[in-house]
Coordinates of C-alpha atoms in Angstrom, one line a residue:
M1 CA 0.0 0.0 0.0
P2 CA 1.3 3.4 -0.8
T3 CA 2.6 5.7 1.9
T4 CA -0.3 7.1 3.9
E5 CA -0.9 10.0 6.2
P6 CA -2.4 9.7 9.7
P7 CA -6.1 10.4 10.3
A8 CA -7.5 13.8 11.0
P9 CA -6.7 15.5 14.3
G10 CA -8.6 13.8 17.1
A11 CA -8.6 10.5 15.2
A12 CA -5.0 9.6 15.3
L13 CA -3.0 7.9 18.1
D14 CA 0.4 9.1 19.3
T15 CA 1.9 5.8 18.2
R16 CA 1.1 3.5 15.3
D17 CA -1.9 1.3 16.0
P18 CA -0.9 -2.4 15.4
F19 CA -4.4 -3.1 14.1
F20 CA -3.9 -1.0 11.0
D21 CA -0.4 -2.3 10.2
N22 CA -1.7 -5.8 10.6
A23 CA -4.6 -5.2 8.3
K24 CA -2.4 -3.6 5.7
F25 CA 0.0 -6.5 5.7
L26 CA -2.7 -9.1 5.5
L27 CA -4.4 -7.3 2.7
I28 CA -1.2 -7.0 0.6
V29 CA -0.7 -10.8 1.2
L30 CA -4.3 -11.3 -0.2
V31 CA -3.5 -9.0 -3.2
A32 CA -0.4 -11.0 -4.0
L33 CA -2.3 -14.3 -3.5
G34 CA -5.1 -13.2 -5.7
H35 CA -2.8 -12.2 -8.6
S36 CA -0.9 -15.5 -8.2
W37 CA -4.0 -17.7 -8.1
E38 CA -5.1 -16.1 -11.4
Q39 CA -2.4 -18.1 -13.1
I40 CA -3.9 -21.5 -12.1
V41 CA -7.5 -20.8 -11.0
R42 CA -9.2 -21.8 -14.2
G43 CA -10.7 -25.3 -14.0
T44 CA -10.3 -25.5 -10.2
H45 CA -13.3 -25.4 -7.8
V46 CA -12.3 -24.8 -4.2
L47 CA -9.5 -22.3 -5.2
Q48 CA -11.9 -20.5 -7.6
A49 CA -14.4 -20.1 -4.7
V50 CA -11.7 -18.8 -2.4
H51 CA -10.5 -16.4 -5.1
T52 CA -14.0 -15.0 -5.5
V53 CA -14.4 -14.4 -1.8
V54 CA -11.0 -12.7 -1.6
Y55 CA -11.9 -10.4 -4.5
A56 CA -15.2 -9.5 -3.0
F57 CA -13.5 -7.6 -0.1
H58 CA -9.8 -7.2 -0.4
M59 CA -9.7 -4.2 -2.7
P60 CA -12.7 -2.5 -1.0
A61 CA -10.9 -2.9 2.4
F62 CA -7.6 -1.8 0.9
I63 CA -9.2 1.4 -0.6
L64 CA -11.2 2.1 2.6
L65 CA -8.0 2.2 4.6
C66 CA -6.4 4.5 2.0
G67 CA -9.3 6.8 2.5
Y68 CA -9.1 6.6 6.2
F69 CA -5.4 7.6 6.1
S70 CA -6.1 10.4 3.7
Q71 CA -8.2 12.4 6.2
R72 CA -5.5 15.0 6.7
F73 CA -4.9 15.7 3.0
T74 CA -6.0 19.2 2.2
A75 CA -4.0 19.7 -1.0
R76 CA -1.3 21.9 0.6
P77 CA 1.7 22.2 -1.7
D78 CA 3.9 20.0 0.6
Q79 CA 1.2 17.3 0.6
V80 CA 0.8 17.4 -3.2
R81 CA 4.6 17.1 -3.6
R82 CA 4.6 14.1 -1.2
L83 CA 1.7 12.6 -3.2
I84 CA 3.7 13.1 -6.4
E85 CA 6.8 11.4 -4.8
S86 CA 5.0 8.5 -3.2
V87 CA 2.4 7.7 -5.8
L88 CA 2.7 9.4 -9.2
I89 CA 6.5 9.0 -9.8
P90 CA 6.4 5.3 -8.7
Y91 CA 3.4 4.9 -11.0
L92 CA 5.4 6.2 -14.0
L93 CA 8.4 4.1 -13.1
F94 CA 6.6 0.8 -12.6
E95 CA 4.2 1.4 -15.5
T96 CA 7.4 1.4 -17.6
A97 CA 8.7 -1.7 -15.8
Y98 CA 5.5 -3.7 -16.2
S99 CA 5.2 -2.7 -19.9
A100 CA 8.8 -3.8 -20.5
T101 CA 8.1 -7.1 -18.6
N102 CA 5.0 -7.8 -20.5
S103 CA 6.9 -7.2 -23.7
A104 CA 9.7 -9.6 -22.6
V105 CA 7.5 -12.3 -21.2
R106 CA 4.4 -12.2 -23.4
G107 CA 5.9 -10.8 -26.6
E108 CA 3.7 -7.8 -26.5
P109 CA 4.9 -4.6 -28.3
F110 CA 6.7 -2.3 -25.9
V111 CA 4.6 0.8 -25.9
L112 CA 4.5 3.3 -23.1
T113 CA 0.9 4.5 -22.6
P114 CA 0.9 6.2 -19.1
T115 CA -2.8 7.1 -19.5
E116 CA -3.7 3.4 -19.8
P117 CA -2.4 1.6 -16.6
T118 CA -0.8 -1.8 -17.0
Y119 CA -1.6 -4.6 -14.6
L120 CA -1.6 -3.6 -11.0
C121 CA -0.5 0.0 -11.7
W122 CA -4.1 1.0 -12.1
F123 CA -4.3 1.3 -8.3
L124 CA -1.6 3.9 -8.1
I125 CA -3.2 6.3 -10.6
A126 CA -6.5 5.7 -8.9
L127 CA -5.1 6.5 -5.5
F128 CA -3.5 9.7 -6.9
L129 CA -6.9 10.8 -8.2
W130 CA -8.8 9.8 -5.1
R131 CA -6.5 11.6 -2.8
L132 CA -6.5 14.8 -4.9
S133 CA -10.3 14.7 -4.7
T134 CA -10.3 14.6 -0.9
P135 CA -11.1 18.3 -0.5
V136 CA -14.2 17.9 -2.7
W137 CA -15.7 15.3 -0.4
R138 CA -15.1 17.5 2.6
A139 CA -17.1 20.3 0.8
I140 CA -20.4 18.4 0.2
R141 CA -23.1 16.9 2.3
H142 CA -23.7 13.1 2.2
P143 CA -20.4 12.4 0.4
V144 CA -20.7 8.6 0.7
A145 CA -24.2 8.6 -0.9
V146 CA -23.0 10.9 -3.7
A147 CA -20.0 8.6 -4.3
V148 CA -22.3 5.6 -4.5
L149 CA -24.4 7.3 -7.1
I150 CA -21.3 8.2 -9.1
S151 CA -20.1 4.6 -8.9
L152 CA -23.4 3.2 -10.1
A153 CA -23.7 5.8 -12.9
A154 CA -20.2 5.0 -14.1
G155 CA -21.3 1.4 -14.8
L156 CA -24.1 2.7 -17.1
T157 CA -21.5 4.3 -19.4
T158 CA -19.3 3.0 -22.1
M159 CA -16.1 4.9 -21.0
G160 CA -12.7 3.7 -22.0
Y161 CA -9.9 2.6 -19.7
D162 CA -8.0 5.9 -19.8
L163 CA -6.5 6.6 -16.3
A164 CA -8.4 3.5 -15.1
L165 CA -11.5 5.7 -14.9
P166 CA -14.0 2.8 -14.6
R167 CA -12.2 1.5 -11.5
V168 CA -11.5 5.0 -10.2
L169 CA -15.2 5.8 -10.2
M170 CA -16.7 2.4 -9.3
F171 CA -14.4 1.8 -6.3
L172 CA -14.8 5.5 -5.3
P173 CA -17.4 4.9 -2.5
W174 CA -14.9 2.8 -0.5
F175 CA -12.3 5.7 -0.5
V176 CA -15.0 8.2 0.5
L177 CA -16.3 5.9 3.2
G178 CA -12.8 5.6 4.6
L179 CA -12.5 9.4 4.7
N180 CA -15.6 9.5 6.9
L181 CA -14.7 6.8 9.4
R182 CA -13.4 7.4 12.9
P183 CA -11.6 5.1 15.4
D184 CA -14.8 4.4 17.3
H185 CA -16.2 2.8 14.1
F186 CA -13.4 0.3 14.1
D187 CA -13.9 -0.2 17.8
L188 CA -17.3 -1.7 17.1
L189 CA -15.6 -4.7 15.5
R190 CA -13.6 -5.5 18.7
T191 CA -16.2 -7.6 20.5
G192 CA -16.1 -11.4 20.7
L193 CA -19.7 -11.6 19.3
V194 CA -18.7 -9.6 16.2
R195 CA -15.7 -11.7 15.6
R196 CA -17.7 -14.9 15.8
C197 CA -20.3 -13.4 13.4
A198 CA -17.4 -12.4 11.1
V199 CA -16.1 -16.0 10.9
V200 CA -19.6 -17.2 10.1
A201 CA -20.0 -14.5 7.4
L202 CA -16.7 -15.4 5.7
A203 CA -17.6 -19.1 5.9
C204 CA -21.0 -18.5 4.4
A205 CA -19.5 -16.4 1.6
G206 CA -17.1 -19.3 0.9
V207 CA -20.0 -21.8 0.6
G208 CA -21.9 -19.4 -1.6
A209 CA -19.0 -18.8 -3.9
Y210 CA -18.4 -22.6 -4.1
L211 CA -22.0 -23.2 -5.2
L212 CA -21.7 -20.4 -7.8
V213 CA -18.5 -21.8 -9.5
P214 CA -17.7 -21.1 -12.3
G215 CA -19.5 -17.8 -11.8
P216 CA -19.7 -15.0 -11.1
D217 CA -17.9 -13.1 -13.9
D218 CA -14.7 -11.6 -12.4
H219 CA -15.6 -8.2 -13.8
W220 CA -18.4 -7.8 -11.3
L221 CA -15.7 -7.6 -8.6
S222 CA -12.8 -6.0 -10.4
M223 CA -15.1 -3.1 -11.4
D224 CA -13.5 -2.5 -14.8
V225 CA -16.4 -2.7 -17.1
G226 CA -20.0 -1.4 -17.3
Y227 CA -23.3 -3.2 -17.8
A228 CA -23.1 -3.5 -21.6
E229 CA -19.8 -5.5 -21.4
L230 CA -21.4 -7.7 -18.6
G231 CA -24.3 -8.5 -20.9
V232 CA -27.1 -7.5 -18.6
S233 CA -29.9 -4.9 -18.7
W234 CA -29.2 -1.7 -16.8
P235 CA -31.9 -2.4 -14.1
R236 CA -30.4 -5.8 -13.4
Y237 CA -27.0 -4.3 -13.4
L238 CA -27.9 -1.7 -10.8
A239 CA -29.7 -4.3 -8.6
L240 CA -26.7 -6.6 -8.7
R241 CA -24.2 -3.8 -8.1
I242 CA -26.1 -2.7 -5.0
G243 CA -26.0 -6.3 -3.9
V244 CA -22.3 -6.5 -4.5
F245 CA -21.8 -3.3 -2.4
A246 CA -23.8 -4.8 0.5
L247 CA -21.9 -8.1 0.3
S248 CA -18.6 -6.4 0.1
A249 CA -19.4 -4.2 3.1
V250 CA -20.3 -7.3 5.2
L251 CA -17.1 -9.0 4.2
V252 CA -14.9 -6.0 4.7
A253 CA -16.3 -5.7 8.2
A254 CA -15.8 -9.4 8.8
F255 CA -12.2 -9.3 7.6
L256 CA -11.4 -6.3 9.8
A257 CA -13.0 -7.9 12.8
C258 CA -10.7 -10.9 12.4
V259 CA -7.5 -8.8 12.1
P260 CA -5.3 -9.1 15.3
R261 CA -5.3 -6.0 17.5
R262 CA -2.0 -6.7 19.2
R263 CA 1.5 -6.6 17.8
T264 CA 2.4 -9.7 15.7
V265 CA 5.5 -11.0 13.9
F266 CA 4.3 -9.1 10.8
T267 CA 3.1 -5.8 12.3
A268 CA 6.2 -3.9 11.5
L269 CA 6.0 -5.0 7.9
G270 CA 2.6 -3.4 7.6
A271 CA 4.3 0.0 7.4
A272 CA 6.1 -1.0 4.1
T273 CA 3.4 -2.6 2.0
M274 CA 4.3 -0.4 -1.0
Y275 CA 7.3 -2.6 -1.7
P276 CA 5.6 -6.0 -2.0
F277 CA 2.6 -4.3 -3.8
L278 CA 4.8 -3.0 -6.6
L279 CA 7.3 -5.8 -6.8
H280 CA 5.3 -9.0 -6.5
G281 CA 3.8 -8.6 -10.0
L282 CA 7.3 -8.6 -11.5
L283 CA 8.0 -11.9 -9.8
I284 CA 4.7 -13.3 -11.0
R285 CA 5.7 -12.4 -14.6
A286 CA 9.1 -14.1 -13.9
G287 CA 7.3 -17.3 -12.9
E288 CA 5.2 -17.1 -16.0
A289 CA 8.4 -16.8 -18.1
A290 CA 9.9 -19.8 -16.4
G291 CA 6.8 -21.9 -17.1
L292 CA 6.1 -22.4 -13.4
Y293 CA 2.3 -22.2 -13.3
P294 CA 1.4 -25.1 -15.6
R295 CA 3.6 -27.4 -13.5
L296 CA 2.0 -26.2 -10.3
K297 CA -1.5 -26.6 -11.7
D298 CA -0.7 -30.2 -12.7
L299 CA 0.0 -30.9 -9.0
G300 CA -3.6 -30.1 -8.1
A301 CA -4.2 -29.1 -4.5
A302 CA -0.6 -29.6 -3.6
G303 CA 0.4 -27.1 -6.3
Q304 CA -2.1 -24.6 -5.0
V305 CA -0.8 -24.9 -1.5
L306 CA 2.8 -24.6 -2.6
L307 CA 2.1 -21.5 -4.6
S308 CA 0.2 -20.0 -1.7
L309 CA 3.0 -20.6 0.7
G310 CA 5.5 -19.3 -1.7
V311 CA 3.6 -16.1 -2.1
V312 CA 3.3 -15.5 1.6
V313 CA 7.0 -16.0 2.1
T314 CA 7.7 -13.8 -0.9
V315 CA 5.6 -10.9 0.6
F316 CA 7.5 -11.3 3.9
L317 CA 10.8 -11.0 2.1
L318 CA 9.8 -8.1 -0.1
S319 CA 8.8 -6.2 3.1
T320 CA 12.2 -6.6 4.8
S321 CA 14.8 -3.9 5.3
P322 CA 17.4 -5.1 2.7
V323 CA 14.8 -5.2 -0.1
R324 CA 13.4 -1.8 1.0
K325 CA 17.0 -0.3 1.0
L326 CA 17.7 -1.7 -2.5
F327 CA 14.5 -0.5 -4.1
R328 CA 13.9 2.7 -2.2
P329 CA 15.0 4.9 -5.1
L330 CA 12.2 3.4 -7.2
V331 CA 9.5 2.9 -4.6
E332 CA 10.1 6.0 -2.5
P333 CA 11.8 8.5 -4.8
R334 CA 12.3 12.1 -4.0
L335 CA 11.7 15.1 -6.3
P336 CA 14.9 16.8 -7.4
Q337 CA 15.6 19.8 -5.2
V338 CA 15.6 22.0 -8.3
S339 CA 11.9 21.3 -8.7
V340 CA 11.0 22.3 -5.1
P341 CA 10.3 26.0 -4.4
V342 CA 13.1 27.6 -2.5
D343 CA 10.9 28.7 0.4
A344 CA 9.7 25.0 0.9
R345 CA 13.1 23.3 0.9
S346 CA 13.8 24.0 4.6
R347 CA 10.5 22.8 5.8

């Protein structure tokens, strides 16, 4: 997850809350698992069900936390510069890297099209636009309801994928919801009863997904196309999208209720999720080039377990200090001093 800012005054703690670092690390593990499972999920059953459940909540939860940690963003010049450094420049660098990797591994023409994000880079440009829009959501009443209406309306259009606009608009309510949450909202998830209900909700979602295999269409959860591409009427689309919102909300709450509140062996790694987020896709493409995934798929359940364990270990390693030190110039670049106004350099 890209570098975030603390919540608004009155909402932040003096020290880092282990809960949020735990949640961020677990979510980046799920992101990496989801991308890896995509290589072998076709033709499976249990894995496809698990994949569907994960995709129903992991990006909404990820985006909600990004919104929560954007509450102090007011578009001050120093904040905009930091946003450019932490999100926009890495986007341009890794958009180039992923375009080159796709060309090398898949034989695609190497063409730089920064306005059309490649692979997981869509999230960076989306975060850039969401955070820039933060002052807008502070200026209107009922921002979450307005964001939901925008999200639903976006699905009724036939817009292209420039700047990942379908995803920017369709996932927008989760960012705006995060902007409007407070610590006491998360405290509601702390009780033992809620945690037990959360486990039941996740289990029921798993059973439901298992029964629906090979459906639903992945595009319902990836939010990258509208109703015409999904082949449904607009009234049916709106009804199903509202249902997806409700289901995702329940699963996001269930996931967060299950996140440990105390410090764990991975808590410290939750502060550096930008590194595994940006780097894991390159390793997935390397595995593709090596012909790894057909061999794992031939192993059946054993191959699925091996791949999943390998991904978890990889995310751990990509979050460690040596990796961060090596890739910091790419993942956490700094603007050249010549581009920073003189009166801001000493701040």
